[in-house]
Short mmCIF file of N, CA, C and O in Angstrom, two decimals:
data_model
loop_
_atom_site.label_atom_id
_atom_site.label_comp_id
_atom_site.label_asym_id
_atom_site.label_seq_id
_atom_site.Cartn_x
_atom_site.Cartn_y
_atom_site.Cartn_z
N MET A 1 11.73 0.55 10.77
CA MET A 1 11.56 1.80 10.55
C MET A 1 10.07 2.15 10.42
O MET A 1 9.24 1.25 9.94
N ARG A 2 9.53 3.50 10.61
CA ARG A 2 7.96 3.75 10.53
C ARG A 2 7.50 4.77 9.54
O ARG A 2 8.32 5.67 9.31
N VAL A 3 5.37 5.67 7.64
CA VAL A 3 4.94 6.78 7.20
C VAL A 3 3.54 7.12 7.61
O VAL A 3 2.66 6.33 7.22
N GLY A 4 3.45 8.15 8.50
CA GLY A 4 2.11 8.70 8.69
C GLY A 4 1.95 9.89 7.64
O GLY A 4 2.64 10.40 7.24
N LEU A 5 0.56 10.02 7.36
CA LEU A 5 0.38 11.18 6.42
C LEU A 5 0.32 12.54 7.01
O LEU A 5 1.09 13.38 6.23
N HIS A 6 -0.39 12.83 7.75
CA HIS A 6 -0.60 14.29 8.29
C HIS A 6 -0.06 14.58 9.72
O HIS A 6 -0.35 15.81 10.25
N ASP A 7 0.53 13.61 10.35
CA ASP A 7 0.97 13.85 11.80
C ASP A 7 2.38 13.43 11.91
O ASP A 7 3.17 13.07 10.89
N ASP A 8 2.74 13.15 13.17
CA ASP A 8 4.03 12.67 13.48
C ASP A 8 4.23 11.17 13.73
O ASP A 8 5.21 10.89 14.07
N ARG A 9 3.19 10.60 13.12
CA ARG A 9 3.25 9.16 13.31
C ARG A 9 4.21 8.55 11.99
O ARG A 9 4.26 9.42 11.10
N TYR A 10 4.87 7.63 12.36
CA TYR A 10 5.76 6.98 11.24
C TYR A 10 5.44 5.43 10.98
O TYR A 10 4.72 4.98 11.65
N SER A 11 5.62 5.29 9.76
CA SER A 11 5.47 3.81 9.42
C SER A 11 6.69 3.01 9.32
O SER A 11 7.80 3.59 8.68
N SER A 12 6.82 1.85 9.79
CA SER A 12 8.09 1.12 9.69
C SER A 12 8.36 0.74 8.33
O SER A 12 7.47 0.65 7.47
N ARG A 13 9.68 0.46 7.95
CA ARG A 13 9.89 0.11 6.52
C ARG A 13 9.39 -1.25 6.58
O ARG A 13 8.75 -1.50 5.30
N GLY A 14 9.18 -2.03 7.40
CA GLY A 14 8.70 -3.48 7.18
C GLY A 14 6.90 -3.36 6.93
O GLY A 14 6.69 -4.20 6.02
N ARG A 15 6.44 -2.53 7.39
CA ARG A 15 4.99 -2.24 7.32
C ARG A 15 4.89 -1.87 5.88
O ARG A 15 3.93 -2.03 5.13
N LEU A 16 5.74 -0.83 5.46
CA LEU A 16 5.55 -0.31 4.10
C LEU A 16 5.91 -1.36 3.00
O LEU A 16 5.09 -1.42 2.07
N PHE A 17 6.86 -2.17 3.30
CA PHE A 17 7.06 -3.34 2.43
C PHE A 17 5.94 -4.15 2.15
O PHE A 17 5.56 -4.54 1.02
N ALA A 18 5.28 -4.29 3.37
CA ALA A 18 4.13 -5.41 3.38
C ALA A 18 2.83 -4.83 2.79
O ALA A 18 2.24 -5.53 1.84
N GLU A 19 2.77 -3.49 2.80
CA GLU A 19 1.40 -2.93 2.21
C GLU A 19 1.71 -2.52 0.82
O GLU A 19 0.79 -2.65 0.05
N VAL A 20 2.91 -2.03 0.52
CA VAL A 20 3.14 -1.67 -0.99
C VAL A 20 3.50 -2.81 -1.79
O VAL A 20 2.99 -2.92 -2.94
N GLY A 21 4.26 -3.81 -1.42
CA GLY A 21 4.57 -5.00 -2.16
C GLY A 21 5.75 -4.56 -3.00
O GLY A 21 6.08 -3.51 -3.05
N GLY A 22 5.91 -5.66 -3.95
CA GLY A 22 7.07 -5.57 -4.84
C GLY A 22 8.48 -5.84 -4.07
O GLY A 22 8.55 -6.11 -2.80
N PRO A 23 9.50 -5.69 -4.71
CA PRO A 23 10.90 -6.05 -4.07
C PRO A 23 11.29 -4.97 -3.01
O PRO A 23 11.24 -3.82 -3.47
N ALA A 24 11.67 -5.47 -2.04
CA ALA A 24 12.10 -4.75 -0.76
C ALA A 24 13.25 -3.75 -1.37
O ALA A 24 13.31 -2.57 -0.87
N ALA A 25 14.13 -4.18 -1.98
CA ALA A 25 15.28 -3.54 -2.46
C ALA A 25 15.02 -2.26 -3.25
O ALA A 25 15.37 -1.11 -3.29
N TYR A 26 13.85 -2.40 -4.26
CA TYR A 26 13.54 -1.31 -4.95
C TYR A 26 12.79 -0.29 -4.06
O TYR A 26 12.96 0.77 -4.44
N LEU A 27 11.80 -0.88 -3.25
CA LEU A 27 11.05 0.25 -2.33
C LEU A 27 12.03 0.95 -1.47
O LEU A 27 11.88 2.28 -1.33
N ALA A 28 13.06 0.41 -1.00
CA ALA A 28 14.04 1.02 -0.36
C ALA A 28 14.85 2.09 -0.98
O ALA A 28 14.99 3.16 -0.28
N LYS A 29 15.13 1.84 -2.22
CA LYS A 29 15.73 2.73 -3.08
C LYS A 29 14.88 4.01 -3.25
O LYS A 29 15.22 5.13 -3.21
N GLN A 30 13.52 3.69 -3.44
CA GLN A 30 12.59 4.83 -3.75
C GLN A 30 12.20 5.64 -2.44
O GLN A 30 12.33 6.82 -2.65
N LEU A 31 12.49 4.90 -1.10
CA LEU A 31 12.36 5.67 0.03
C LEU A 31 13.39 6.57 0.01
O LEU A 31 13.06 7.74 0.69
N GLN A 32 14.58 6.17 -0.09
CA GLN A 32 15.72 7.01 0.02
C GLN A 32 15.67 8.10 -0.98
O GLN A 32 15.97 9.32 -0.50
N ALA A 33 15.17 7.90 -2.13
CA ALA A 33 15.23 8.98 -3.26
C ALA A 33 13.99 10.07 -2.49
O ALA A 33 14.21 11.32 -2.61
N LEU A 34 12.93 9.69 -2.02
CA LEU A 34 11.91 10.42 -1.57
C LEU A 34 12.46 11.23 -0.17
O LEU A 34 12.13 12.56 0.15
N VAL A 35 13.53 10.66 0.62
CA VAL A 35 13.95 11.40 1.63
C VAL A 35 14.84 12.56 1.13
O VAL A 35 14.89 13.69 1.34
N LYS A 36 15.72 12.15 0.34
CA LYS A 36 16.87 12.99 -0.31
C LYS A 36 15.91 14.05 -1.05
O LYS A 36 16.37 15.13 -1.09
N GLY A 37 14.94 13.87 -1.69
CA GLY A 37 14.04 14.85 -2.35
C GLY A 37 13.19 15.62 -1.56
O GLY A 37 12.60 16.70 -1.99
N GLY A 38 13.21 15.53 -0.15
CA GLY A 38 12.53 16.37 0.82
C GLY A 38 11.11 15.95 0.93
O GLY A 38 10.27 16.73 1.37
N VAL A 39 10.54 15.03 0.29
CA VAL A 39 9.24 14.47 0.40
C VAL A 39 8.90 13.73 1.66
O VAL A 39 7.83 14.06 2.23
N LEU A 40 10.05 12.88 1.92
CA LEU A 40 9.58 12.15 3.23
C LEU A 40 10.77 12.58 4.19
O LEU A 40 11.79 13.09 3.83
N ALA A 41 10.46 12.36 5.55
CA ALA A 41 11.46 12.54 6.61
C ALA A 41 11.80 11.17 7.18
O ALA A 41 10.77 10.27 7.20
N ALA A 42 12.99 10.83 7.55
CA ALA A 42 13.24 9.52 8.20
C ALA A 42 13.87 9.80 9.51
O ALA A 42 14.71 10.66 9.67
N THR A 43 13.63 8.85 10.30
CA THR A 43 14.27 8.80 11.68
C THR A 43 14.84 7.24 11.71
O THR A 43 14.24 6.35 11.38
N THR A 44 15.88 7.20 12.38
CA THR A 44 16.46 5.68 12.70
C THR A 44 15.97 5.36 14.17
O THR A 44 15.52 5.99 14.90
N GLY A 45 16.20 3.96 14.39
CA GLY A 45 16.20 3.54 15.72
C GLY A 45 14.90 2.67 15.77
O GLY A 45 14.09 2.49 14.86
N PRO A 46 14.56 2.01 17.02
CA PRO A 46 13.29 1.24 17.23
C PRO A 46 12.03 1.85 16.90
O PRO A 46 11.01 1.27 16.54
N ARG A 47 12.04 3.24 17.09
CA ARG A 47 10.75 3.79 16.80
C ARG A 47 10.83 4.74 15.47
O ARG A 47 10.02 5.69 15.28
N GLY A 48 11.93 4.39 14.68
CA GLY A 48 12.15 5.29 13.56
C GLY A 48 11.23 4.88 12.58
O GLY A 48 10.31 3.99 12.56
N GLY A 49 11.27 5.54 11.43
CA GLY A 49 10.65 5.26 10.13
C GLY A 49 10.72 6.46 9.30
O GLY A 49 11.47 7.40 9.22
N PHE A 50 9.40 6.39 8.45
CA PHE A 50 9.24 7.60 7.54
C PHE A 50 7.91 8.09 7.72
O PHE A 50 6.84 7.61 8.18
N ARG A 51 7.67 9.50 7.44
CA ARG A 51 6.89 10.25 7.44
C ARG A 51 6.87 11.34 6.39
O ARG A 51 8.10 11.57 5.87
N LEU A 52 5.76 12.13 5.98
CA LEU A 52 5.86 13.19 5.15
C LEU A 52 6.93 14.21 5.73
O LEU A 52 6.64 14.51 6.93
N ALA A 53 7.55 14.93 4.98
CA ALA A 53 8.54 15.79 5.29
C ALA A 53 7.80 17.25 5.69
O ALA A 53 8.36 17.86 6.39
N ARG A 54 6.68 17.38 5.08
CA ARG A 54 6.07 18.75 5.27
C ARG A 54 4.60 18.36 4.97
O ARG A 54 4.14 17.26 4.54
N PRO A 55 3.64 19.39 5.27
CA PRO A 55 2.13 19.05 4.90
C PRO A 55 1.90 18.61 3.50
O PRO A 55 2.58 19.06 2.57
N ALA A 56 0.97 17.73 3.46
CA ALA A 56 0.45 17.08 2.25
C ALA A 56 0.21 18.26 1.11
O ALA A 56 0.41 18.11 0.03
N SER A 57 -0.30 19.47 1.67
CA SER A 57 -0.78 20.47 0.69
C SER A 57 0.51 21.25 0.28
O SER A 57 0.43 21.94 -0.75
N GLU A 58 1.90 21.08 0.84
CA GLU A 58 3.02 21.63 0.23
C GLU A 58 3.85 20.76 -0.67
O GLU A 58 4.78 21.01 -1.10
N ILE A 59 3.32 19.44 -0.85
CA ILE A 59 4.04 18.33 -1.68
C ILE A 59 3.33 18.23 -2.84
O ILE A 59 2.05 17.61 -2.84
N THR A 60 3.86 18.50 -3.90
CA THR A 60 3.11 18.28 -5.39
C THR A 60 3.55 17.01 -5.84
O THR A 60 4.50 16.37 -5.49
N LEU A 61 2.79 16.47 -6.75
CA LEU A 61 2.90 15.39 -7.64
C LEU A 61 4.48 15.45 -8.34
O LEU A 61 5.17 14.62 -8.44
N LEU A 62 4.60 16.67 -8.71
CA LEU A 62 6.04 16.93 -9.44
C LEU A 62 6.99 16.81 -8.49
O LEU A 62 8.07 16.28 -8.93
N HIS A 63 6.93 17.23 -6.99
CA HIS A 63 7.98 16.94 -6.33
C HIS A 63 8.27 15.50 -6.09
O HIS A 63 9.38 15.14 -6.06
N ILE A 64 7.17 14.78 -6.11
CA ILE A 64 7.29 13.18 -5.79
C ILE A 64 8.03 12.66 -7.11
O ILE A 64 9.01 11.84 -7.08
N VAL A 65 7.63 13.09 -8.33
CA VAL A 65 8.20 12.44 -9.63
C VAL A 65 9.49 12.83 -9.70
O VAL A 65 10.55 12.01 -10.14
N GLU A 66 9.86 14.08 -9.51
CA GLU A 66 11.18 14.59 -9.57
C GLU A 66 12.18 13.90 -8.62
O GLU A 66 13.38 13.69 -8.84
N ALA A 67 11.64 13.70 -7.38
CA ALA A 67 12.47 13.02 -6.37
C ALA A 67 12.82 11.44 -6.74
O ALA A 67 14.01 11.13 -6.51
N VAL A 68 11.90 10.78 -7.48
CA VAL A 68 12.06 9.43 -7.77
C VAL A 68 12.72 9.40 -9.03
O VAL A 68 13.94 8.71 -9.30
N ASP A 69 12.41 10.15 -10.21
CA ASP A 69 12.88 10.05 -11.39
C ASP A 69 13.76 11.23 -11.94
O ASP A 69 14.37 11.17 -13.00
N GLY A 70 13.90 12.13 -11.27
CA GLY A 70 14.68 13.32 -11.65
C GLY A 70 14.09 14.39 -12.60
O GLY A 70 12.79 14.09 -12.78
N ALA A 71 14.52 15.56 -12.72
CA ALA A 71 13.96 16.55 -13.45
C ALA A 71 13.97 16.58 -15.08
O ALA A 71 13.40 17.37 -15.75
N SER A 72 14.96 15.86 -15.57
CA SER A 72 15.30 15.90 -16.85
C SER A 72 14.21 15.36 -17.78
O SER A 72 13.26 14.45 -17.33
N SER A 73 14.16 15.80 -19.03
CA SER A 73 13.14 15.55 -19.94
C SER A 73 13.44 14.11 -20.35
O SER A 73 14.58 13.60 -20.61
N PRO A 74 12.19 13.15 -20.68
CA PRO A 74 12.25 11.92 -21.02
C PRO A 74 12.71 11.78 -22.54
O PRO A 74 13.01 10.82 -23.00
N TYR A 75 12.56 12.94 -23.18
CA TYR A 75 12.85 12.94 -24.59
C TYR A 75 14.19 13.49 -24.94
O TYR A 75 14.74 14.52 -24.43
N ASP A 76 15.00 12.73 -25.70
CA ASP A 76 16.36 13.02 -25.88
C ASP A 76 16.48 13.11 -27.47
O ASP A 76 16.57 12.16 -28.10
N CYS A 77 16.54 14.34 -27.88
CA CYS A 77 16.66 14.68 -29.58
C CYS A 77 18.05 14.01 -30.21
O CYS A 77 19.12 14.25 -29.49
N ARG A 78 17.93 13.19 -30.83
CA ARG A 78 19.42 12.65 -31.56
C ARG A 78 19.77 13.52 -32.67
O ARG A 78 20.55 13.00 -33.29
N GLU A 79 19.01 14.43 -33.18
CA GLU A 79 19.15 15.36 -34.32
C GLU A 79 19.56 14.47 -35.73
O GLU A 79 20.63 14.53 -36.34
N ILE A 80 18.57 13.76 -35.82
CA ILE A 80 18.66 12.80 -37.04
C ILE A 80 18.57 13.52 -38.23
O ILE A 80 18.93 12.89 -39.38
N ARG A 81 18.13 14.69 -38.22
CA ARG A 81 18.22 15.57 -39.57
C ARG A 81 19.57 15.80 -39.94
O ARG A 81 19.87 16.15 -41.23
N ARG A 82 20.66 15.54 -39.14
CA ARG A 82 21.97 16.01 -39.52
C ARG A 82 22.75 14.59 -39.76
O ARG A 82 23.95 14.58 -39.74
N GLN A 83 22.06 13.35 -39.96
CA GLN A 83 22.74 12.12 -40.01
C GLN A 83 22.48 11.39 -41.38
O GLN A 83 21.19 11.83 -41.98
N GLY A 84 23.19 10.64 -41.98
CA GLY A 84 22.95 9.84 -43.02
C GLY A 84 23.18 10.54 -44.27
O GLY A 84 23.71 11.59 -44.38
N ARG A 85 22.76 10.00 -45.27
CA ARG A 85 22.94 10.41 -46.71
C ARG A 85 22.18 11.67 -46.84
O ARG A 85 22.45 12.54 -47.74
N GLY A 86 21.08 11.89 -46.29
CA GLY A 86 20.10 12.91 -46.39
C GLY A 86 20.35 14.06 -45.52
O GLY A 86 19.36 14.86 -45.41
N ALA A 87 21.35 14.09 -44.80
CA ALA A 87 21.63 15.10 -43.80
C ALA A 87 21.53 16.39 -44.10
O ALA A 87 22.02 16.86 -45.35
N LEU A 88 21.10 17.27 -43.37
CA LEU A 88 20.85 18.53 -43.69
C LEU A 88 22.13 19.26 -43.23
O LEU A 88 22.84 18.88 -42.23
N PRO A 89 22.45 20.55 -43.71
CA PRO A 89 23.67 21.01 -43.43
C PRO A 89 23.49 21.70 -41.97
O PRO A 89 22.36 22.18 -41.72
N PRO A 90 24.25 22.22 -41.33
CA PRO A 90 24.19 22.74 -39.84
C PRO A 90 23.43 23.98 -39.91
O PRO A 90 22.63 24.10 -38.88
N GLU A 91 23.49 24.84 -40.78
CA GLU A 91 22.90 25.93 -40.73
C GLU A 91 21.36 25.97 -41.08
O GLU A 91 20.56 26.82 -40.70
N GLN A 92 20.95 24.66 -41.44
CA GLN A 92 19.37 24.56 -41.63
C GLN A 92 18.87 23.92 -40.30
O GLN A 92 17.66 23.42 -40.24
N CYS A 93 19.85 23.75 -39.27
CA CYS A 93 19.43 23.04 -38.13
C CYS A 93 19.62 23.85 -36.90
O CYS A 93 20.00 23.24 -35.69
N ARG A 94 19.66 25.06 -37.13
CA ARG A 94 19.73 26.04 -35.99
C ARG A 94 18.81 25.92 -35.02
O ARG A 94 18.96 26.09 -33.80
N ASP A 95 17.60 25.81 -35.30
CA ASP A 95 16.44 25.85 -34.52
C ASP A 95 16.09 24.31 -34.16
O ASP A 95 16.45 23.47 -35.03
N ALA A 96 15.36 24.09 -32.95
CA ALA A 96 15.14 22.75 -32.76
C ALA A 96 14.13 22.25 -33.70
O ALA A 96 13.34 22.94 -34.31
N CYS A 97 14.33 20.87 -33.96
CA CYS A 97 13.16 20.28 -35.05
C CYS A 97 11.82 20.33 -34.31
O CYS A 97 11.61 20.38 -33.27
N ILE A 98 10.93 20.14 -35.27
CA ILE A 98 9.50 20.22 -34.89
C ILE A 98 9.22 19.05 -33.71
O ILE A 98 8.34 19.37 -32.76
N LEU A 99 9.79 17.88 -33.99
CA LEU A 99 9.58 16.84 -32.96
C LEU A 99 10.13 17.14 -31.60
O LEU A 99 9.38 17.02 -30.67
N ALA A 100 11.23 17.80 -31.55
CA ALA A 100 11.89 18.07 -30.23
C ALA A 100 11.21 19.32 -29.59
O ALA A 100 10.84 19.23 -28.40
N ALA A 101 10.72 20.14 -30.35
CA ALA A 101 9.86 21.38 -29.73
C ALA A 101 8.55 20.87 -29.46
O ALA A 101 7.97 21.28 -28.11
N LYS A 102 7.83 19.90 -30.05
CA LYS A 102 6.58 19.39 -29.73
C LYS A 102 6.64 18.55 -28.34
O LYS A 102 6.06 18.74 -27.39
N MET A 103 7.76 17.82 -28.25
CA MET A 103 8.17 17.12 -27.14
C MET A 103 8.33 17.92 -25.88
O MET A 103 7.85 17.73 -24.79
N ALA A 104 9.05 19.03 -26.03
CA ALA A 104 9.51 19.80 -24.89
C ALA A 104 8.25 20.62 -24.51
O ALA A 104 7.88 20.68 -23.29
N ARG A 105 7.37 20.84 -25.48
CA ARG A 105 6.15 21.51 -25.08
C ARG A 105 5.08 20.71 -24.12
O ARG A 105 4.55 21.17 -23.20
N ALA A 106 5.14 19.20 -24.68
CA ALA A 106 4.30 18.43 -23.92
C ALA A 106 4.79 18.13 -22.64
O ALA A 106 4.05 17.88 -21.65
N HIS A 107 6.21 18.05 -22.46
CA HIS A 107 6.86 17.80 -21.21
C HIS A 107 6.66 18.96 -20.21
O HIS A 107 6.30 18.71 -19.12
N GLU A 108 6.68 20.10 -20.76
CA GLU A 108 6.31 21.29 -19.97
C GLU A 108 4.91 21.40 -19.52
O GLU A 108 4.37 21.66 -18.25
N ALA A 109 3.99 20.88 -20.16
CA ALA A 109 2.47 20.93 -19.82
C ALA A 109 2.23 19.71 -18.70
O ALA A 109 1.54 19.96 -17.76
N TRP A 110 3.08 18.63 -18.97
CA TRP A 110 2.91 17.60 -17.99
C TRP A 110 3.61 18.02 -16.71
O TRP A 110 2.87 17.82 -15.51
N ARG A 111 4.71 18.56 -16.74
CA ARG A 111 5.15 19.13 -15.44
C ARG A 111 4.24 20.26 -14.69
O ARG A 111 4.11 20.14 -13.61
N SER A 112 3.69 21.03 -15.48
CA SER A 112 2.74 22.09 -15.01
C SER A 112 1.72 21.60 -14.35
O SER A 112 1.17 21.82 -13.29
N SER A 113 1.18 20.58 -15.01
CA SER A 113 -0.15 19.82 -14.44
C SER A 113 0.20 19.03 -13.07
O SER A 113 -0.51 19.18 -12.14
N LEU A 114 1.41 18.46 -13.09
CA LEU A 114 1.86 17.69 -11.77
C LEU A 114 2.19 18.76 -10.75
O LEU A 114 1.88 18.54 -9.59
N GLY A 115 2.84 19.99 -11.06
CA GLY A 115 3.05 21.00 -10.08
C GLY A 115 1.82 21.47 -9.63
O GLY A 115 2.02 22.36 -8.55
N GLU A 116 0.84 21.55 -10.39
CA GLU A 116 -0.61 22.21 -9.80
C GLU A 116 -1.28 21.34 -8.80
O GLU A 116 -2.39 21.63 -8.30
N THR A 117 -0.89 20.06 -8.68
CA THR A 117 -1.72 19.02 -8.15
C THR A 117 -0.84 18.62 -6.61
O THR A 117 0.19 18.09 -6.87
N SER A 118 -1.33 18.95 -5.60
CA SER A 118 -0.88 18.51 -4.29
C SER A 118 -1.02 17.10 -3.80
O SER A 118 -2.20 16.59 -4.32
N LEU A 119 -0.34 16.68 -2.80
CA LEU A 119 -0.69 15.34 -2.31
C LEU A 119 -2.05 15.52 -1.57
O LEU A 119 -2.84 14.53 -1.67
N ALA A 120 -2.31 16.68 -1.11
CA ALA A 120 -3.64 16.71 -0.39
C ALA A 120 -4.43 16.84 -1.23
O ALA A 120 -5.72 16.27 -0.94
N ASP A 121 -4.52 17.46 -2.61
CA ASP A 121 -5.71 17.30 -3.65
C ASP A 121 -6.03 15.81 -3.77
O ASP A 121 -7.06 15.49 -4.03
N VAL A 122 -4.88 14.88 -3.98
CA VAL A 122 -5.07 13.53 -4.17
C VAL A 122 -5.71 12.83 -3.07
O VAL A 122 -6.81 12.04 -3.31
N LEU A 123 -5.34 13.29 -1.73
CA LEU A 123 -5.87 12.52 -0.56
C LEU A 123 -7.53 13.04 -0.62
O LEU A 123 -8.44 12.13 -0.26
N ALA A 124 -7.77 14.16 -0.93
CA ALA A 124 -9.08 14.90 -0.97
C ALA A 124 -9.95 14.21 -1.80
O ALA A 124 -11.21 14.01 -1.62
N GLY A 125 -9.54 13.56 -2.93
CA GLY A 125 -10.20 12.79 -4.04
C GLY A 125 -10.36 11.25 -3.51
O GLY A 125 -11.46 10.74 -4.14
N LEU A 126 -9.98 10.98 -2.44
CA LEU A 126 -10.19 9.51 -2.12
C LEU A 126 -11.52 9.33 -1.29
O LEU A 126 -11.66 10.26 -0.47
N PRO A 127 -11.99 8.43 -1.43
CA PRO A 127 -13.21 8.25 -0.32
C PRO A 127 -12.81 8.20 0.95
O PRO A 127 -11.66 7.59 1.30
N PRO A 128 -13.54 8.70 1.84
CA PRO A 128 -13.06 9.01 3.37
C PRO A 128 -12.65 7.61 3.93
O PRO A 128 -11.61 7.62 4.67
N SER A 129 -13.17 6.59 3.62
CA SER A 129 -12.81 5.19 4.21
C SER A 129 -11.41 4.72 3.67
O SER A 129 -10.68 4.14 4.46
N SER A 130 -11.08 5.01 2.62
CA SER A 130 -9.61 4.76 2.02
C SER A 130 -8.67 5.47 2.77
O SER A 130 -7.61 4.97 3.29
N ARG A 131 -8.88 6.80 3.28
CA ARG A 131 -7.97 7.54 4.06
C ARG A 131 -7.65 6.85 5.45
O ARG A 131 -6.57 6.67 5.87
N ALA A 132 -8.96 6.67 6.22
CA ALA A 132 -8.65 5.96 7.47
C ALA A 132 -8.08 4.60 7.31
O ALA A 132 -7.31 4.29 8.11
N ARG A 133 -8.35 3.95 6.27
CA ARG A 133 -7.86 2.56 6.02
C ARG A 133 -6.30 2.45 5.82
O ARG A 133 -5.58 1.75 6.25
N THR A 134 -5.88 3.44 4.95
CA THR A 134 -4.36 3.67 4.66
C THR A 134 -3.60 4.12 5.89
O THR A 134 -2.69 3.48 6.34
N ARG A 135 -4.18 4.97 6.55
CA ARG A 135 -3.53 5.42 7.82
C ARG A 135 -3.45 4.41 8.87
O ARG A 135 -2.38 4.09 9.45
N ARG A 136 -4.53 3.35 9.02
CA ARG A 136 -4.45 2.35 9.96
C ARG A 136 -3.42 1.34 9.58
O ARG A 136 -2.71 0.79 10.18
N LEU A 137 -3.37 0.98 8.08
CA LEU A 137 -2.44 -0.01 7.70
C LEU A 137 -0.99 0.48 7.98
O LEU A 137 -0.16 -0.39 8.20
N LEU A 138 -0.81 1.68 7.62
CA LEU A 138 0.68 2.17 7.60
C LEU A 138 1.09 2.52 8.87
O LEU A 138 2.37 2.50 9.11
N THR A 139 0.23 2.94 9.87
CA THR A 139 0.73 3.51 11.16
C THR A 139 0.21 2.54 12.43
O THR A 139 0.58 2.79 13.30
N GLY A 140 -0.78 1.78 12.18
CA GLY A 140 -1.34 1.02 13.12
C GLY A 140 -2.43 1.86 14.20
O GLY A 140 -2.79 1.54 15.09
N ALA A 141 -2.52 3.25 13.61
CA ALA A 141 -3.47 4.10 14.32
C ALA A 141 -4.89 3.68 14.16
O ALA A 141 -5.34 2.85 13.22
N ALA A 142 -5.71 3.98 15.18
CA ALA A 142 -7.07 3.78 15.31
C ALA A 142 -7.85 4.48 14.27
O ALA A 142 -7.53 5.65 13.91
#
């Protein structure tokens, strides 16, 4: 199968595995998640492969992270205030604890930052030679 960055060129699965490295099964799972999340488009057949599903300017880092890891918060409050011998009564725990509130705020700031950064922004920050080299490696383009 074949990922081009800004055009209709595709990169084969084998080429991606060779360039990215790591376990092929892991990369295949991530590629599936990126397709399901609308970040990549996939085609089958001898000329099939992967490419961006839409322009790089329309794909944010948040889209990529959510496609791979999901949208849920990494912090899971266990409400330790209500456990053990020193447990507080339920009426004193109606509001989120300070730690849960701060973690939620940090998570939203992180999501906001990722949502403000497009893949095009990332590509624009790379040296021009990196972009051409990556395209050449992934698509075989000149």
